[in-house]
GROMACS .gro file of C-alpha atoms in nm:
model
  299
    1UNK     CA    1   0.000   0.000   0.000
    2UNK     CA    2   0.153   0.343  -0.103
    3UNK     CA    3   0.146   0.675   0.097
    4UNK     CA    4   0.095   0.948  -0.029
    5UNK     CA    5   0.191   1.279   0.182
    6UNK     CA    6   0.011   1.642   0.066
    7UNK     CA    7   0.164   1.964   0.176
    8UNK     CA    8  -0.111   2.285   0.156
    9UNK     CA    9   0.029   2.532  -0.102
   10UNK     CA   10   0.093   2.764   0.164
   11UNK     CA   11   0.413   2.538   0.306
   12UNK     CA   12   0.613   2.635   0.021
   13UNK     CA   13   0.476   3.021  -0.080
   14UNK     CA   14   0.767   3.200   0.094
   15UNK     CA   15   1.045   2.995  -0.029
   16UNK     CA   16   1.203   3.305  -0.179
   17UNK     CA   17   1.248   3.467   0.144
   18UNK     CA   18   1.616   3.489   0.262
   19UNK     CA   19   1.527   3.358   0.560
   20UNK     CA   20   1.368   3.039   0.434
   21UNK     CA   21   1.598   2.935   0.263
   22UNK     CA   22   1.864   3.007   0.493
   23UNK     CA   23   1.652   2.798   0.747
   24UNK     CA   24   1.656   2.456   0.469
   25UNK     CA   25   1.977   2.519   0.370
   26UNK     CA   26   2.124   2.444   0.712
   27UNK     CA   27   1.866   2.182   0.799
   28UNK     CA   28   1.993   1.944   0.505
   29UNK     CA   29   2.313   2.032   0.607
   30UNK     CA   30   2.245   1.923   1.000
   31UNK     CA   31   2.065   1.602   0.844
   32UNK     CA   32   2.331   1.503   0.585
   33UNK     CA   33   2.597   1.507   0.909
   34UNK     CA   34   2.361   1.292   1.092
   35UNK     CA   35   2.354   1.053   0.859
   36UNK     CA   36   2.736   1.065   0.785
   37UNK     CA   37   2.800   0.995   1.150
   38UNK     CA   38   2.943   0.674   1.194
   39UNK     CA   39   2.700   0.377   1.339
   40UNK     CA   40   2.775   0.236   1.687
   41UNK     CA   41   2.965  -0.059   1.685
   42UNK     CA   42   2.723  -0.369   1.665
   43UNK     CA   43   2.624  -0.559   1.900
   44UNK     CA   44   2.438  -0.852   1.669
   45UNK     CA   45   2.750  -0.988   1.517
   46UNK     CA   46   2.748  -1.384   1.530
   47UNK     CA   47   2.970  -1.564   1.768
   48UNK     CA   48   2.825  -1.924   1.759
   49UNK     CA   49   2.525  -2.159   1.709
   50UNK     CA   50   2.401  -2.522   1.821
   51UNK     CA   51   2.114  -2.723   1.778
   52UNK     CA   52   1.960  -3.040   1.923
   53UNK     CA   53   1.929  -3.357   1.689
   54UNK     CA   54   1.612  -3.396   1.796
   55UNK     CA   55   1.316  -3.233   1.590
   56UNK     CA   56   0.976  -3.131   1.704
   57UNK     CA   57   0.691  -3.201   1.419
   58UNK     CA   58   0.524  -2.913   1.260
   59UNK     CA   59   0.185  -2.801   1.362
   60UNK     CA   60   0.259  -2.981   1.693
   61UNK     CA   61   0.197  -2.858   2.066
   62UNK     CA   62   0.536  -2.818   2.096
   63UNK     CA   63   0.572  -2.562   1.815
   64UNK     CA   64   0.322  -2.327   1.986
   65UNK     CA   65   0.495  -2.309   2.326
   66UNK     CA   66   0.830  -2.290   2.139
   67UNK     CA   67   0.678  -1.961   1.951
   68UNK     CA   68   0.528  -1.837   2.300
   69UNK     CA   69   0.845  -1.856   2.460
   70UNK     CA   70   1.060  -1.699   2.199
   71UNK     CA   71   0.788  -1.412   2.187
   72UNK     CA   72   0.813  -1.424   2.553
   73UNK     CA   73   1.219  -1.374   2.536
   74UNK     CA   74   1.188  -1.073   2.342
   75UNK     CA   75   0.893  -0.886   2.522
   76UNK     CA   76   1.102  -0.920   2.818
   77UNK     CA   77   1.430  -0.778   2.622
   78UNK     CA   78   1.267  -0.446   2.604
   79UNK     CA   79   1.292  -0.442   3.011
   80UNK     CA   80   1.551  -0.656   3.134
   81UNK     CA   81   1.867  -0.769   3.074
   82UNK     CA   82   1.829  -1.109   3.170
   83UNK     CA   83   1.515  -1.372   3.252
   84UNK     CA   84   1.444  -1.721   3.183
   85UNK     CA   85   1.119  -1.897   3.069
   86UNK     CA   86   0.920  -2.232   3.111
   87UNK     CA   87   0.610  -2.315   2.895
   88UNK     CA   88   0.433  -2.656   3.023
   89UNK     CA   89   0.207  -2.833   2.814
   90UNK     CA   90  -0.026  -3.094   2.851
   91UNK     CA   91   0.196  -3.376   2.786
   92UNK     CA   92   0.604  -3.411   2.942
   93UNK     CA   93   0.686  -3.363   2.579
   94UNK     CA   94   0.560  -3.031   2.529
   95UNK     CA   95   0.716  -2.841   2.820
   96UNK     CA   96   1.023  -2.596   2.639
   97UNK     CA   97   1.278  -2.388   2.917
   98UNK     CA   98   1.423  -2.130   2.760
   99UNK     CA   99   1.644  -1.797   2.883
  100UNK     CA  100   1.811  -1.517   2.746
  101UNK     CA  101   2.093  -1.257   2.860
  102UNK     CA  102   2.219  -0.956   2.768
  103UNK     CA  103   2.603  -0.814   2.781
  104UNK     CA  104   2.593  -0.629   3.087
  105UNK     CA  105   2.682  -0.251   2.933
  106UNK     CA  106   2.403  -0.273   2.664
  107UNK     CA  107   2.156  -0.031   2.708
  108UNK     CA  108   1.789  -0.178   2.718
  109UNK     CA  109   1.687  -0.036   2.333
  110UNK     CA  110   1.969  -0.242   2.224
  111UNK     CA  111   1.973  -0.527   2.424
  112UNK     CA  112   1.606  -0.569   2.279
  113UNK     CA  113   1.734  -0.546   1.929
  114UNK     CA  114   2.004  -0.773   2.014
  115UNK     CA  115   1.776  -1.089   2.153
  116UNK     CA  116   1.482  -1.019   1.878
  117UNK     CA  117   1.781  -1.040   1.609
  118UNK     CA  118   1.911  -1.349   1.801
  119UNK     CA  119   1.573  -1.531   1.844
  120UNK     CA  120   1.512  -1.454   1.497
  121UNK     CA  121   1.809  -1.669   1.388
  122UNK     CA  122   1.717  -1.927   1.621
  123UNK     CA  123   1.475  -2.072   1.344
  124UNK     CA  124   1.668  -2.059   0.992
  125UNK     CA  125   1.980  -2.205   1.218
  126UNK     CA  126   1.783  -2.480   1.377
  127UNK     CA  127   1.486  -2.545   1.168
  128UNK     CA  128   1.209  -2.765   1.388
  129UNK     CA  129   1.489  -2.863   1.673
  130UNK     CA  130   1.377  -2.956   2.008
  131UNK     CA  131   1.686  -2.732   2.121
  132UNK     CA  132   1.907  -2.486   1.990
  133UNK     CA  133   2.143  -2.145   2.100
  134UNK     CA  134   2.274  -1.858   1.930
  135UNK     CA  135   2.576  -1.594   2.094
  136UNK     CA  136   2.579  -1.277   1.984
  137UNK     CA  137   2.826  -1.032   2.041
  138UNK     CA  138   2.615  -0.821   2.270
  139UNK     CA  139   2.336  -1.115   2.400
  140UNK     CA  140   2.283  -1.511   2.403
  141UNK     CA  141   1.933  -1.685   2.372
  142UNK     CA  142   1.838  -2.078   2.434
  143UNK     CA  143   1.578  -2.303   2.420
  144UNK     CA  144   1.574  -2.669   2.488
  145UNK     CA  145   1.229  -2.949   2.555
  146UNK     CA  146   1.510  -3.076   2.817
  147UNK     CA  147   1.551  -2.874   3.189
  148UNK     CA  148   1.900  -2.663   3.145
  149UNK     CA  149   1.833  -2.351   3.378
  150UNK     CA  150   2.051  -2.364   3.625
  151UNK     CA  151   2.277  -2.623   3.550
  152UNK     CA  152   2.696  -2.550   3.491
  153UNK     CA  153   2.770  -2.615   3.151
  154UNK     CA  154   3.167  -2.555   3.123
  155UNK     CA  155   3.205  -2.778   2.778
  156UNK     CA  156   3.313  -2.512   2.515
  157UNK     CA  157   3.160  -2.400   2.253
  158UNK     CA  158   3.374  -2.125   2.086
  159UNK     CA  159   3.736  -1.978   2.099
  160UNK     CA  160   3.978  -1.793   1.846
  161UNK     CA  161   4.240  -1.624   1.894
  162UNK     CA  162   4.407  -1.328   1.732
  163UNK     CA  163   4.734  -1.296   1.529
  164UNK     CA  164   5.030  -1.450   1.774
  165UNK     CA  165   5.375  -1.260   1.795
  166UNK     CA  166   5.208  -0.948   1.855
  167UNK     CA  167   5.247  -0.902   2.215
  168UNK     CA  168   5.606  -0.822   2.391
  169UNK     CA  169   5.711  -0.930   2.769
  170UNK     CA  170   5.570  -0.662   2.942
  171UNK     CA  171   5.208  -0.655   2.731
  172UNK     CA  172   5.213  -1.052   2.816
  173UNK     CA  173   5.222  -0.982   3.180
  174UNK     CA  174   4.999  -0.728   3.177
  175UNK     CA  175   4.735  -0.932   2.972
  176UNK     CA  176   4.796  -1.216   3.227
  177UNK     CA  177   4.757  -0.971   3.514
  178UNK     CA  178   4.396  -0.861   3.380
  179UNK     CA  179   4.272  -1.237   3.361
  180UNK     CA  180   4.404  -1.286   3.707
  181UNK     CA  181   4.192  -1.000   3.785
  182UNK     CA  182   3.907  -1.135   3.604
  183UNK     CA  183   3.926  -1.399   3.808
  184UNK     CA  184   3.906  -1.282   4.150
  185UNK     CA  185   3.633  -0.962   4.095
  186UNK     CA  186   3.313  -1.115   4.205
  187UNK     CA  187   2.965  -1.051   4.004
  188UNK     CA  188   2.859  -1.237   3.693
  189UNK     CA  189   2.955  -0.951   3.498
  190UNK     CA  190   3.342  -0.839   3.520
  191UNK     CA  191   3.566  -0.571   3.318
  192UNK     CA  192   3.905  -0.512   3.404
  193UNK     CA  193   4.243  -0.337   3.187
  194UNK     CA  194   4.549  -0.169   3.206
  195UNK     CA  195   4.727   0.015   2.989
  196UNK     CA  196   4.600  -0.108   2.654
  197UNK     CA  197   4.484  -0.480   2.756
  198UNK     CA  198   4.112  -0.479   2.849
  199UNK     CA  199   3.885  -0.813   2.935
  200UNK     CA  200   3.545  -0.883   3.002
  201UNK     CA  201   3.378  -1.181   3.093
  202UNK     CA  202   3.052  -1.267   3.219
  203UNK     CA  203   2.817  -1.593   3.309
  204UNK     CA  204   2.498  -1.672   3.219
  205UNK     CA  205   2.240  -1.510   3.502
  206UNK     CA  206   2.063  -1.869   3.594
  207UNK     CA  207   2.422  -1.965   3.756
  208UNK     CA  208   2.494  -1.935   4.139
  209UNK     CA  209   2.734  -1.708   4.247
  210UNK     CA  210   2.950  -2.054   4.311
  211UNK     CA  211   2.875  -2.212   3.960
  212UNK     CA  212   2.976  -1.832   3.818
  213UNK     CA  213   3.308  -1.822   3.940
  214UNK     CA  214   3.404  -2.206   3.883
  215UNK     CA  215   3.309  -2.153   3.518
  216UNK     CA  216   3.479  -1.838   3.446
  217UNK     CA  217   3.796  -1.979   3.638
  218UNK     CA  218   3.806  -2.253   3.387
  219UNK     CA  219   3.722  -2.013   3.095
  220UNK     CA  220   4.026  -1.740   3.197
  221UNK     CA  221   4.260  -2.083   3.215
  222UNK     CA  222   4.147  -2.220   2.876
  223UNK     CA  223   4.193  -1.869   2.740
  224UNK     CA  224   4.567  -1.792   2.854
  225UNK     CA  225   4.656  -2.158   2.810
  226UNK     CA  226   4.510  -2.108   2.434
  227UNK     CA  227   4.578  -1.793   2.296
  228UNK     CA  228   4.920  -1.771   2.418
  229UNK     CA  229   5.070  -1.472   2.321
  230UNK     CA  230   4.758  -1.348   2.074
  231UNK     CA  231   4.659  -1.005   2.071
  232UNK     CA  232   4.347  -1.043   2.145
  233UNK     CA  233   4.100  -1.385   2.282
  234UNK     CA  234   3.783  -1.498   2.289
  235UNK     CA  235   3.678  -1.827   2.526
  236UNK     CA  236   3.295  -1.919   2.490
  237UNK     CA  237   3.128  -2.202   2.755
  238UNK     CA  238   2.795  -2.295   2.809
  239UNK     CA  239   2.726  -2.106   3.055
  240UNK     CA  240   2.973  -1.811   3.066
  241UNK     CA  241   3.342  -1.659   2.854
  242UNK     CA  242   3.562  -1.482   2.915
  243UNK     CA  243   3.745  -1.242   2.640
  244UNK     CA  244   4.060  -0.981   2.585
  245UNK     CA  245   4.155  -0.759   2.349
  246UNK     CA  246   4.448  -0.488   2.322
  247UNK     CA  247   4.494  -0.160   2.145
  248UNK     CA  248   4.162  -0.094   2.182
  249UNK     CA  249   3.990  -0.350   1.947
  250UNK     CA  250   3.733  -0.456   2.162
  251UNK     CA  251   3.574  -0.141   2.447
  252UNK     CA  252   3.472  -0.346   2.779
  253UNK     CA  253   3.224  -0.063   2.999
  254UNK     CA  254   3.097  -0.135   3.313
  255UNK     CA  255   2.710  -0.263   3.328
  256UNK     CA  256   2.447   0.023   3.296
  257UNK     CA  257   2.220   0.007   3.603
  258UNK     CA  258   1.999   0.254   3.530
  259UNK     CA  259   1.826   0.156   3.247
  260UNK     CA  260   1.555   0.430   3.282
  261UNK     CA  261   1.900   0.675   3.184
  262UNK     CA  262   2.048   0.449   2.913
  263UNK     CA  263   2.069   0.548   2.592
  264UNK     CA  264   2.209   0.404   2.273
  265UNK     CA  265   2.501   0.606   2.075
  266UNK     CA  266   2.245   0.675   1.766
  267UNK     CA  267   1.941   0.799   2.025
  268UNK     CA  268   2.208   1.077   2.172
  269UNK     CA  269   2.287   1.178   1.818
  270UNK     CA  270   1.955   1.186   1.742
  271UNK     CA  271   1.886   1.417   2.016
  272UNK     CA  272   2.213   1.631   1.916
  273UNK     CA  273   2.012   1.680   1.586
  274UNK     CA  274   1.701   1.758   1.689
  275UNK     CA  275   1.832   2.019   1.973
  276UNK     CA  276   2.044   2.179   1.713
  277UNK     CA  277   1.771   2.171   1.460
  278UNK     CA  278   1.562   2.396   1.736
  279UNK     CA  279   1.819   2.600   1.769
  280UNK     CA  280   1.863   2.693   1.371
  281UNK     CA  281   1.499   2.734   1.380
  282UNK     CA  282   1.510   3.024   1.676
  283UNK     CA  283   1.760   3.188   1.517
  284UNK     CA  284   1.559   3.209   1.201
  285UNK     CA  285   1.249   3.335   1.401
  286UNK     CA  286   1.458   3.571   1.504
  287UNK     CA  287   1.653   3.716   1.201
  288UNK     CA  288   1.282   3.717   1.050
  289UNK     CA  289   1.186   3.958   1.337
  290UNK     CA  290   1.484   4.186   1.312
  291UNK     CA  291   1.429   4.184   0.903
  292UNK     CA  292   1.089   4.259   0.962
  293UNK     CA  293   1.188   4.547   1.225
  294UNK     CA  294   1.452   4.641   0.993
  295UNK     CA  295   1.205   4.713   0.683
  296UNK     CA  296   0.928   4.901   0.909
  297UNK     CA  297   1.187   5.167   0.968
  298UNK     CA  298   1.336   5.202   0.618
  299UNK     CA  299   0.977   5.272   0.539
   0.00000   0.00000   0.00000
């Protein structure tokens, strides 16, 4: 269906005046640098995928509390940063857990975008399996017909590594002192650096506080042991990873707690634009005025 926008005569009858032009001249120029300003990096890049070998049948029970819990996972994106689902059904068969997280500095606009652009993967990846995850850079979703929530999962499921050779002495005890610190900080969400060595890691939120550390422990050792000497690492369990980067190719922030405050890169630009876009149009107001003074007393 098209749409089709009409604009009263009288919108366009003082184009020739100075001041109107003046006024859309600098509007497209405020717009064009809007949309020449660089994106924010994603946060829906793909890390990993699995799926179950067992398939569900289509048309089946089991289909309709699969699509009520992945609608469920992304209605609850849009609020929270974490939760974790389970649809019963009338027979054992039926019942599907499922759970989803967020990285920890995502803002809640984008750690919806991220788990409705994960859960919308889910399908094409694992077409009619009884179980199946996708990692994105910025959030992780799961299902499975089989009980996982709260259960350590430490088998893993992605690594690489970076280029080897590129880190000296001094950058190789510095990016082993920022594991080590990894390690001991407490929370399921951790950031750490010096100098140009940052690291992040972070568990799944149905793990205990126990569970949490004994699977990032094993994580930080399977990354050092690993990568070696890489300049940057990623280590991806079940249930949590742990990652470094240096020079600045990966930015680790500390979680956002107040979401109600949060704000995506592109909604602060947008604001930028539309407060200077105000401002353009005062001053136009009130060059008209003064032009307008100006001709009364010529007259």
């Amino acid at each position: 269906m098209q749409t089709h926008l009409h604009f009263p005569h009288s919108h366009f009858q003082n184009m020739e005046n100075p001041a109107s032009q003046l006024l859309i001249t600098l509007s497209l120029h405020i717009i064009t640098v809007f949309f020449l300003i660089p994106a924010a990096s994603a946060s829906d890049s793909f890390i990993y995928g699995g799926c179950s070998q067992i398939k569900y049948a289509a048309g089946s029970q089991f289909e309709a509390n699969l699509n009520s819990l992945l609608t469920s996972l992304v209605n609850s994106a849009t609020y929270s940063a974490y939760n974790k689902f389970k649809i019963m059904g009338l027979a054992p068969q039926d019942v599907v857990y499922g759970l989803y997280q967020c990285r920890a500095d995502l803002a809640m606009p984008d750690c919806a975008t991220c788990v409705a652009e994960a859960v919308s993967r889910l399908g094409p990846l694992c077409p009619q399996a009884c179980g199946a995850a996708v990692q994105l850079d910025g959030c992780f979703a799961k299902y499975d017909n089989v009980s996982f929530i709260g259960a350590e999962d430490k088998a893993v499921v992605a690594k690489k590594c970076g280029p080897s050779g590129g880190f000296d002495a001094d950058q190789m005890a510095l990016r082993d002192a920022v594991l080590a610190g990894l390690s001991r900080a407490g929370g399921p969400y951790r950031v750490g650096g010096s100098a140009d060595v940052q690291g992040v890691a972070q568990c799944v939120g149905d793990l205990s506080n126990g569970q949490c550390q004994d699977c990032l422990t094993d994580a930080l050792r399977q990354l050092k042991a690993e990568c070696g000497g890489a300049v940057f690492g990623d280590m991806f369990l079940g249930k949590c990873y742990a990652r470094y980067s240096t020079s600045g190719a990966h930015a680790y922030t500390q979680p956002n707690h107040d979401h109600s405050t949060a704000h995506s890169d592109s909604e602060k630009t947008f604001a930028i634009v539309l407060g200077l876009l105000a401002s353009v149009a005062l001053l136009i107001i009130f060059l008209t005025f003064l032009r307008r003074i100006s001709n009364r007393n010529g007259k």
